[in-house]
mmCIF file of C-alpha atoms in Angstrom:
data_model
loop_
_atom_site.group_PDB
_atom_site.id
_atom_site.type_symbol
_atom_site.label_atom_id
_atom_site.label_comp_id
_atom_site.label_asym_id
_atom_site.label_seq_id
_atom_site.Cartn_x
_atom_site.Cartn_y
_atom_site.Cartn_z
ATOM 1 C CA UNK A 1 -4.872 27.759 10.635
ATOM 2 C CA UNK A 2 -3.496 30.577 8.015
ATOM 3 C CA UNK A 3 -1.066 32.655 8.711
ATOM 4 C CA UNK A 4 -3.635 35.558 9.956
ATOM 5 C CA UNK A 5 -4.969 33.208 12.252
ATOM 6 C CA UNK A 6 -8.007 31.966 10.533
ATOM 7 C CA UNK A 7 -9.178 28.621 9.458
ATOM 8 C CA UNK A 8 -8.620 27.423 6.051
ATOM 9 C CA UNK A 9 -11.532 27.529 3.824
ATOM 10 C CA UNK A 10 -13.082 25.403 0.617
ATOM 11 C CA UNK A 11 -14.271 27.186 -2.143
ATOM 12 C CA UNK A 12 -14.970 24.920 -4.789
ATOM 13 C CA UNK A 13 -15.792 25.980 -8.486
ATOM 14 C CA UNK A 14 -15.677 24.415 -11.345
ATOM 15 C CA UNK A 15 -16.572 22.805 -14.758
ATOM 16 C CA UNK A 16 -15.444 25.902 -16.433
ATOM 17 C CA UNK A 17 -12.638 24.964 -17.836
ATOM 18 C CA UNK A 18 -13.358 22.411 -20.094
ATOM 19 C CA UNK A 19 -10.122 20.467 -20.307
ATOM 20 C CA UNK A 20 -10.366 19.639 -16.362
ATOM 21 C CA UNK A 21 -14.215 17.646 -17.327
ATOM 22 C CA UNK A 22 -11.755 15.481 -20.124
ATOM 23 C CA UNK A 23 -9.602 14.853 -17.778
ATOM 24 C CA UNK A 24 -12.238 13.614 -15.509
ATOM 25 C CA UNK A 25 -13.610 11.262 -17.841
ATOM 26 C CA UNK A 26 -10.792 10.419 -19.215
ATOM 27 C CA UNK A 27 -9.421 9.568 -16.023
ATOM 28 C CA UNK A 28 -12.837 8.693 -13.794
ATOM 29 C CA UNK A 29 -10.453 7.892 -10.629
ATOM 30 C CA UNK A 30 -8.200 10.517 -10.564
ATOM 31 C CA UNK A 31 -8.811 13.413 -8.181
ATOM 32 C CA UNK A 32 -7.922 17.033 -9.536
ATOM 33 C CA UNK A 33 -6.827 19.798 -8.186
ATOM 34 C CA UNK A 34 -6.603 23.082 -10.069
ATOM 35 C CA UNK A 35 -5.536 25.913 -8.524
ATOM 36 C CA UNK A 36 -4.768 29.755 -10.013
ATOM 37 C CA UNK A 37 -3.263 32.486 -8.497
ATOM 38 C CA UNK A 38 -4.921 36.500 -8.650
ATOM 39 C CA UNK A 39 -5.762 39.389 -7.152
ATOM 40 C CA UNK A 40 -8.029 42.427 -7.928
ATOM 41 C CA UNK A 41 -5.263 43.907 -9.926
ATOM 42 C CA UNK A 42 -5.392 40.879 -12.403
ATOM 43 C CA UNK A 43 -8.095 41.264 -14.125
ATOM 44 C CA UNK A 44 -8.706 37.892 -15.040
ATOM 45 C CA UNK A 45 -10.165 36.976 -18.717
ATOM 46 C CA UNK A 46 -9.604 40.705 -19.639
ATOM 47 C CA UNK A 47 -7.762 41.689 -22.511
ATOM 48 C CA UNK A 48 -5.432 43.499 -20.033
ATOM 49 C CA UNK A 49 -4.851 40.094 -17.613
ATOM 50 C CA UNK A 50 -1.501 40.305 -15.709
ATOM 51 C CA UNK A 51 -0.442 38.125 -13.053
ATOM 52 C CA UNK A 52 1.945 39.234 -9.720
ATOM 53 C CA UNK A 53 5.140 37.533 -10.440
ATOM 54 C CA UNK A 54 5.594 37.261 -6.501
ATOM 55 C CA UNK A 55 1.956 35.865 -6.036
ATOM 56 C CA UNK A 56 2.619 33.361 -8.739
ATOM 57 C CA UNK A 57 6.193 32.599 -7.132
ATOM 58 C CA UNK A 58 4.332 32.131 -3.504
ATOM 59 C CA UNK A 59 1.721 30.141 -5.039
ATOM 60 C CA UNK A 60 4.066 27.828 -6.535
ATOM 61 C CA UNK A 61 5.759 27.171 -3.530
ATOM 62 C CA UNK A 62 2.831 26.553 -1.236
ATOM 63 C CA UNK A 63 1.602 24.175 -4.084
ATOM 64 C CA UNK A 64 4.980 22.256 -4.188
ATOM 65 C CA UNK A 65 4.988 21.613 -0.124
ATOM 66 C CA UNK A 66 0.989 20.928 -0.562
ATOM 67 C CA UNK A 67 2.037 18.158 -2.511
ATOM 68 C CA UNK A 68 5.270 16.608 -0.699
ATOM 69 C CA UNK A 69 2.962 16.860 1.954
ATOM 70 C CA UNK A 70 0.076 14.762 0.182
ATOM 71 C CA UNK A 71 3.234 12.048 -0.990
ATOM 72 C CA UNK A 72 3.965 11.336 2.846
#
């Protein structure tokens, strides 16, 4: 559960970066995870693209426990 209370979701996308589909050939194995962090207010791929410095701080941290968590 989130913290409102609601399951956790998967919402895959992909392939549009191209780097990521090197990587996966490059590395046929490996699993990746790519993540990003954005709200309405970012205005992603715009000439005007911003990113919350909190959001990105938040993000960071629940990707850094996601990960010791993974290690155990």
């Amino acid at each position: 559960m989130n913290q409102v209370g609601k399951p956790a979701m998967f919402d895959g996308l992909g392939g549009s970066i191209p780097f990521i589909a090197q990587f996966a050939r490059t590395y046929p194995g490996a699993t990746v995870l790519v993540t990003g962090v954005g709200d309405p207010a970012s205005r992603w791929h715009g000439i005007d693209e911003s990113l919350h410095l909190g959001m990105w701080e938040k993000a960071c941290l629940a990707e850094a426990l996601l990960l010791a968590r993974l290690a155990e």
